[in-house]
Amino acid sequence: MRARSFFISTLKEAPADADVVSQQYMIRAGMIKKLAAGVYTYMPMGLRTIRKIEGIIRDEMNRAGAIELLMPIVQPAELWQESGRWEKYGDELLRFKDRHDRDFVIQPTSEEVITDVARQEIKSWRQLPVNFYHIQTKFRDERRPRFGVMRGREFTMKDAYSFDRDEAGAAKSYDTMYDAYCKIFNRLGLMFRAVRADTGAIGGSRSHEFQVIANTGEDVIAYCPESDYAANIELAEASSLLAGREAATETMEKRATPGKEKCEDVAEYLGIPFTKSVKSVVLAADRTNEKGEPLPAKIVLVLLRADHELNDVKAGHIPELKEGFRFATDKEIEAAFGSKPGYLGPVGLGEDVAVYADLTVADMSDFCCGANEEGFHYTGVNFGRDLPEPKAMDLRNVVEGDKSPDGAGELKLQRGIEVGHVFFLGTRYSEALNATYLDENGQPKVMQMGCYGIGVTRIAGAAIEQNHDDKGIIWPDAIAPFEVVICPMNYSKSEDVRNAAEKLYRELQAAGVDVILDDRDMRPGVMFADWELIGVPHRVVIGDRGLKTGEVEYAARRHLDEKVMVKVDEALDFIVRQLKR
Amino acid sequence: MRARSFFISTLKEAPADADVVSQQYMIRAGMIKKLAAGVYTYMPMGLRTIRKIEGIIRDEMNRAGAIELLMPIVQPAELWQESGRWEKYGDELLRFKDRHDRDFVIQPTSEEVITDVARQEIKSWRQLPVNFYHIQTKFRDERRPRFGVMRGREFTMKDAYSFDRDEAGAAKSYDTMYDAYCKIFNRLGLMFRAVRADTGAIGGSRSHEFQVIANTGEDVIAYCPESDYAANIELAEASSLLAGREAATETMEKRATPGKEKCEDVAEYLGIPFTKSVKSVVLAADRTNEKGEPLPAKIVLVLLRADHELNDVKAGHIPELKEGFRFATDKEIEAAFGSKPGYLGPVGLGEDVAVYADLTVADMSDFCCGANEEGFHYTGVNFGRDLPEPKAMDLRNVVEGDKSPDGAGELKLQRGIEVGHVFFLGTRYSEALNATYLDENGQPKVMQMGCYGIGVTRIAGAAIEQNHDDKGIIWPDAIAPFEVVICPMNYSKSEDVRNAAEKLYRELQAAGVDVILDDRDMRPGVMFADWELIGVPHRVVIGDRGLKTGEVEYAARRHLDEKVMVKVDEALDFIVRQLKR
């Protein structure tokens, strides 16, 4: 490609509403252009990266035996009603009516449609297993679209759906996709981790997220450097940090803590270690009577060591909270505890409040907690003596230094961006839509399903979050809009430069290298700044000075200060060797 | 590809609502699957064809210097309001509200968004010309979706938009696209015609349709075999079929024609040639006064020779009808003519009715027409004597035998399916959205635009309408889901057959041929029927009988009865030579 035959448009400044570096750089590099909140045009430069990402995904999906089809963007409400998601999905599901007043959605995902295809097409066990995928535009009407293409409303996703005869078959399909995903993210040139994940609202029982490692990621990953254990912090098991409960040595005392509502302030004020403080988190589960009329919410008190954080997913496993929960309101807290927040604790509570202690708290003795009276805390509190033994559960996020659940060492934490997800669905959709096949004995059986997503456009953003510097993007070779840029100095005026540039351009093209020749005849500084922003990973500068000694200058985008002079005759071979292929 | 690793699903019968042969065959061949009215899933077999069509289009668009980007499917109402199409587009424009109650559309086309991109990105004459395109999903909420993928609601279109400094530049961009389209349709392997077309409601002044020739087409094309003249019948100029008007020889007579309301019945009843009869078509243009209150419609009488048909586009050029028109109601006719329809004519009309005669009618003498009295017609009517000279215009559709407007010969008619359209837009959108650039003198100027569409999914349907027999589809090589199918007889039982089939399969693959090996081990009749329905253009049958003499059987799908026995060793070369590449 020649720059003058292409469309290059860079900006010095990112718009004020670009809130992450990937979004800023993609806009500044002319890769995307905002059309509406969370809706972007992929400009020519950006589309090249997207197509390369799609190509790698498609290639590995095909190798793994998945079969590509294309399901529509517009889907009829009936199927979503059949699966129950028409009601359950919430406002992210964009519903609309056509001219005949029939209900439709713009698909956020295609479980319903593929299950409908399967129930019509798959009659016999002989047709199984099968794995269908498509790469298609999705729409999720996010309340607050942000992070550019990483949490947009319109985006491109690869979603695959496997159908199997039984759970063992589905597990095999799952493993095949897991392996394919590892190959995909390796080929994309991204540092990633496959982590165990919560199965959440989709249901199902087995799930891994593929996280691109980036300090700016929204997700936190717990992993063990001594083993292959890795899990989303939502799911990583936390055991007690204490080796059992020590015997009580203090008596319970009520201490005045005027105006001290935070554990750290209380601990400092009373001169006790922070790790001797217990934090009270009050959750509420809404309830209704048989007629569907609202009842007072069930109140649950969760006890955490003061330096720990509540894990929402784990809290959802508390029996009283399984149907969903929220933080209790100040009014509900006042009613249940007789005190305002900041001074709450488990001592002297009625039976209306269910108390659950995190495993570490359950091992604590002589601890400090709120006295359920404004301006007062207890110290020297002990379970079994000052209050009943609590129900103990894992309820906190792991922290660095926690033991790895596989016993191999200590956990570390890092941040990641979820770009892929493999999921064993079981019969969640096949049962609702009655997708059955006839087994060897002619008996109908419900198909076992898995679903496997990759956020195509999100990968572009995640790759930048992982690979950039203060000059711009540093693309991995495989998904750079161009692999190599040739920057001729004085292109129009120096015939030598022009000839050398054109020759190398033709040679690289003939060698199958995705090369762009910058024939725009710009000032070197402006030209370099453009390509440093755009992030083409290999740069060749051709100037009269170098040509005097028969050389051109090569630099990798990642190491711009390590320039190498290369003989003109050897430039082709040299560059091809630099490409990671 | 191996059939068992792919997904093949054929049907004996098409569903009752499949109304054209392409739709029936695409459904039966397992290429598409209906999800909702006008909304189809592209099954794996169908998607292969679509991707090949896209590939050829993309390749030729790039060669022609157009630059690919990707505009969103969901577009904000504001831009459509700015262009005025939010109000004007009608019910085909799918409008919806997002969760924040903001108005959006699912794009049927992208003039607004690309003009918005251009006005932001293009500042200087140095950036022009530029031609952007994308291949993207569109949605048009057709009142009555039909003809399968040819008039669906969700479909894939390639749409390109050129921006130029002036009309001369825009004409050059137009010609470049015209040439690219010819290359595209040639490479697709389709018989087509580029025909002049009406510029219709989009505005603009220059327009060609690309029509795939098919007897089942909705459009009629007039063309001259002796020249390159071709036009949509909407636009083809019709001159008078008479060499001037002959002198009157008859006197006007009022004749009783009881119950004879049709020209053919009247002519037969009165014993006069059909070509001496004039047909009266009454049109009405609604009007309002200055306050917007409805006035009685303006009534226009169009006179056509009885064997001719009214051309709606040409009627729209009648001054009184320029703002739109409809057929007059019986009540309006009664009021203006004093007679019910069937007995209408131009004699003795008041000034309220504007009379326009087609050019042929204006040259007629001694003709027959209605007497504006139930049960009566006039014969021997002559303009200038029995009624005023009419205003004469070209108002009819051309017929076979009409003179070609370029004087080269006689016109012929054939039917076609519109699959592409090139269109000079002028400043219709750039003016509305204020898309200007600075010229060499630093003066802002409005950009000149062209738009260029190809119906990607529609091409699949049109190709089948043009290429099929009673067994199924006959794909052109370039867009067949597979180029070659290998049909082994007794695949599982005969080791010789299996080895020969596998060897040829590997050889063809290595030669870059898109080949499928049918390893499903089906009965030959069923297997052949599948591939004849699916329409793979080249078939190799490998059986024990042929292998005894070292031969395999080759047949082209288009000539299944002309089978050729080919030596096993020569099969690869032979087949590669058969491929049209």
Short mmCIF file of C-alpha atoms in Angstrom, two decimals, chain B residues 191-330:
data_model
loop_
_atom_site.label_atom_id
_atom_site.label_comp_id
_atom_site.label_asym_id
_atom_site.label_seq_id
_atom_site.Cartn_x
_atom_site.Cartn_y
_atom_site.Cartn_z
CA MET B 191 -24.52 -12.46 -17.77
CA PHE B 192 -25.38 -8.86 -17.05
CA ARG B 193 -26.16 -5.55 -18.65
CA ALA B 194 -25.30 -2.05 -17.47
CA VAL B 195 -28.40 -0.03 -18.23
CA ARG B 196 -29.29 3.61 -17.94
CA ALA B 197 -31.64 4.12 -15.08
CA ASP B 198 -33.95 6.64 -13.57
CA THR B 199 -32.36 8.83 -10.92
CA GLY B 200 -35.59 8.64 -8.95
CA ALA B 201 -36.05 9.96 -5.46
CA ILE B 202 -32.35 9.99 -4.48
CA GLY B 203 -31.84 12.92 -6.79
CA GLY B 204 -28.75 13.31 -8.89
CA SER B 205 -28.45 13.26 -12.62
CA ARG B 206 -26.58 10.21 -13.84
CA SER B 207 -27.28 6.63 -13.05
CA HIS B 208 -26.72 3.11 -14.32
CA GLU B 209 -28.15 -0.11 -13.03
CA PHE B 210 -26.30 -3.39 -13.33
CA GLN B 211 -28.86 -6.02 -14.20
CA VAL B 212 -28.30 -9.75 -14.08
CA ILE B 213 -30.22 -11.18 -17.02
CA ALA B 214 -32.92 -13.63 -15.90
CA ASN B 215 -36.36 -14.46 -17.24
CA THR B 216 -37.75 -14.18 -13.74
CA GLY B 217 -36.40 -10.67 -13.18
CA GLU B 218 -38.67 -7.91 -11.92
CA ASP B 219 -37.11 -5.29 -14.20
CA VAL B 220 -37.44 -4.98 -17.96
CA ILE B 221 -34.42 -3.87 -19.95
CA ALA B 222 -34.58 -2.37 -23.43
CA TYR B 223 -31.41 -2.90 -25.41
CA CYS B 224 -30.18 -2.63 -28.95
CA PRO B 225 -28.34 -5.69 -30.30
CA GLU B 226 -26.61 -3.49 -32.87
CA SER B 227 -25.11 -1.08 -30.34
CA ASP B 228 -24.32 -0.80 -26.64
CA TYR B 229 -27.58 1.00 -25.89
CA ALA B 230 -29.34 -0.45 -22.87
CA ALA B 231 -31.75 1.17 -20.49
CA ASN B 232 -34.24 0.24 -17.86
CA ILE B 233 -37.62 0.31 -19.57
CA GLU B 234 -38.52 3.04 -17.09
CA LEU B 235 -36.06 5.26 -18.89
CA ALA B 236 -35.81 3.99 -22.49
CA GLU B 237 -37.01 6.69 -24.89
CA ALA B 238 -39.88 5.75 -27.17
CA SER B 239 -40.39 7.71 -30.33
CA SER B 240 -43.51 7.73 -32.45
CA LEU B 241 -44.15 4.46 -34.25
CA LEU B 242 -45.75 6.41 -37.12
CA ALA B 243 -43.95 8.41 -39.76
CA GLY B 244 -45.96 11.55 -39.08
CA ARG B 245 -49.74 11.98 -39.05
CA GLU B 246 -51.75 10.98 -42.08
CA ALA B 247 -54.59 13.16 -43.27
CA ALA B 248 -58.09 12.49 -41.92
CA THR B 249 -60.25 10.30 -44.19
CA GLU B 250 -63.16 9.57 -41.91
CA THR B 251 -65.72 11.68 -40.15
CA MET B 252 -66.16 11.38 -36.42
CA GLU B 253 -69.01 9.06 -35.53
CA LYS B 254 -70.55 8.16 -32.19
CA ARG B 255 -71.00 4.40 -32.07
CA ALA B 256 -72.89 2.31 -29.54
CA THR B 257 -70.52 -0.09 -27.75
CA PRO B 258 -72.76 -1.54 -25.05
CA GLY B 259 -70.80 -3.25 -22.28
CA LYS B 260 -67.52 -2.93 -24.17
CA GLU B 261 -65.15 -1.26 -21.73
CA LYS B 262 -61.82 -2.61 -22.92
CA CYS B 263 -60.12 -1.34 -26.07
CA GLU B 264 -59.67 -4.84 -27.45
CA ASP B 265 -63.37 -5.57 -27.03
CA VAL B 266 -64.35 -2.26 -28.59
CA ALA B 267 -62.04 -2.79 -31.57
CA GLU B 268 -63.31 -6.27 -32.15
CA TYR B 269 -66.96 -5.19 -31.76
CA LEU B 270 -66.56 -2.30 -34.16
CA GLY B 271 -64.29 -4.22 -36.54
CA ILE B 272 -61.45 -1.73 -36.46
CA PRO B 273 -57.72 -2.44 -36.02
CA PHE B 274 -56.56 -2.44 -32.42
CA THR B 275 -53.78 -0.02 -33.38
CA LYS B 276 -56.46 2.51 -34.35
CA SER B 277 -57.73 2.64 -30.74
CA VAL B 278 -56.65 5.16 -28.16
CA LYS B 279 -56.63 4.28 -24.49
CA SER B 280 -57.48 6.93 -21.87
CA VAL B 281 -55.59 6.80 -18.59
CA VAL B 282 -56.74 9.27 -15.95
CA LEU B 283 -54.20 10.43 -13.39
CA ALA B 284 -54.66 12.78 -10.46
CA ALA B 285 -52.29 15.04 -8.56
CA ASP B 286 -53.36 16.03 -5.07
CA ARG B 287 -53.22 19.72 -4.24
CA THR B 288 -53.62 21.93 -1.20
CA ASN B 289 -54.25 25.64 -0.80
CA GLU B 290 -51.88 28.02 0.92
CA LYS B 291 -53.13 26.95 4.33
CA GLY B 292 -52.39 23.33 3.52
CA GLU B 293 -56.07 22.45 3.20
CA PRO B 294 -56.88 19.89 0.49
CA LEU B 295 -58.20 21.15 -2.84
CA PRO B 296 -59.80 18.98 -5.52
CA ALA B 297 -57.05 17.01 -7.27
CA LYS B 298 -55.72 18.16 -10.63
CA ILE B 299 -56.95 15.68 -13.27
CA VAL B 300 -54.69 14.69 -16.17
CA LEU B 301 -55.77 12.56 -19.12
CA VAL B 302 -52.99 10.55 -20.76
CA LEU B 303 -53.68 9.14 -24.23
CA LEU B 304 -51.86 5.98 -25.28
CA ARG B 305 -52.27 3.75 -28.28
CA ALA B 306 -54.36 0.80 -27.10
CA ASP B 307 -51.48 -1.69 -27.35
CA HIS B 308 -49.09 0.49 -25.36
CA GLU B 309 -48.43 0.77 -21.64
CA LEU B 310 -48.13 3.84 -19.48
CA ASN B 311 -44.60 4.54 -18.23
CA ASP B 312 -44.83 5.85 -14.68
CA VAL B 313 -41.46 7.58 -14.69
CA LYS B 314 -42.27 9.44 -17.89
CA ALA B 315 -45.73 10.39 -16.60
CA GLY B 316 -43.89 11.97 -13.68
CA HIS B 317 -42.38 14.44 -16.13
CA ILE B 318 -45.81 15.89 -17.00
CA PRO B 319 -45.71 19.39 -15.47
CA GLU B 320 -48.96 18.92 -13.54
CA LEU B 321 -47.70 15.62 -12.07
CA LYS B 322 -44.15 16.52 -11.05
CA GLU B 323 -44.94 16.56 -7.34
CA GLY B 324 -46.35 13.05 -7.44
CA PHE B 325 -49.52 11.45 -8.76
CA ARG B 326 -51.91 8.56 -8.51
CA PHE B 327 -54.67 7.01 -10.57
CA ALA B 328 -57.88 9.05 -10.38
CA THR B 329 -60.73 7.55 -8.39
CA ASP B 330 -64.00 6.53 -10.09
#
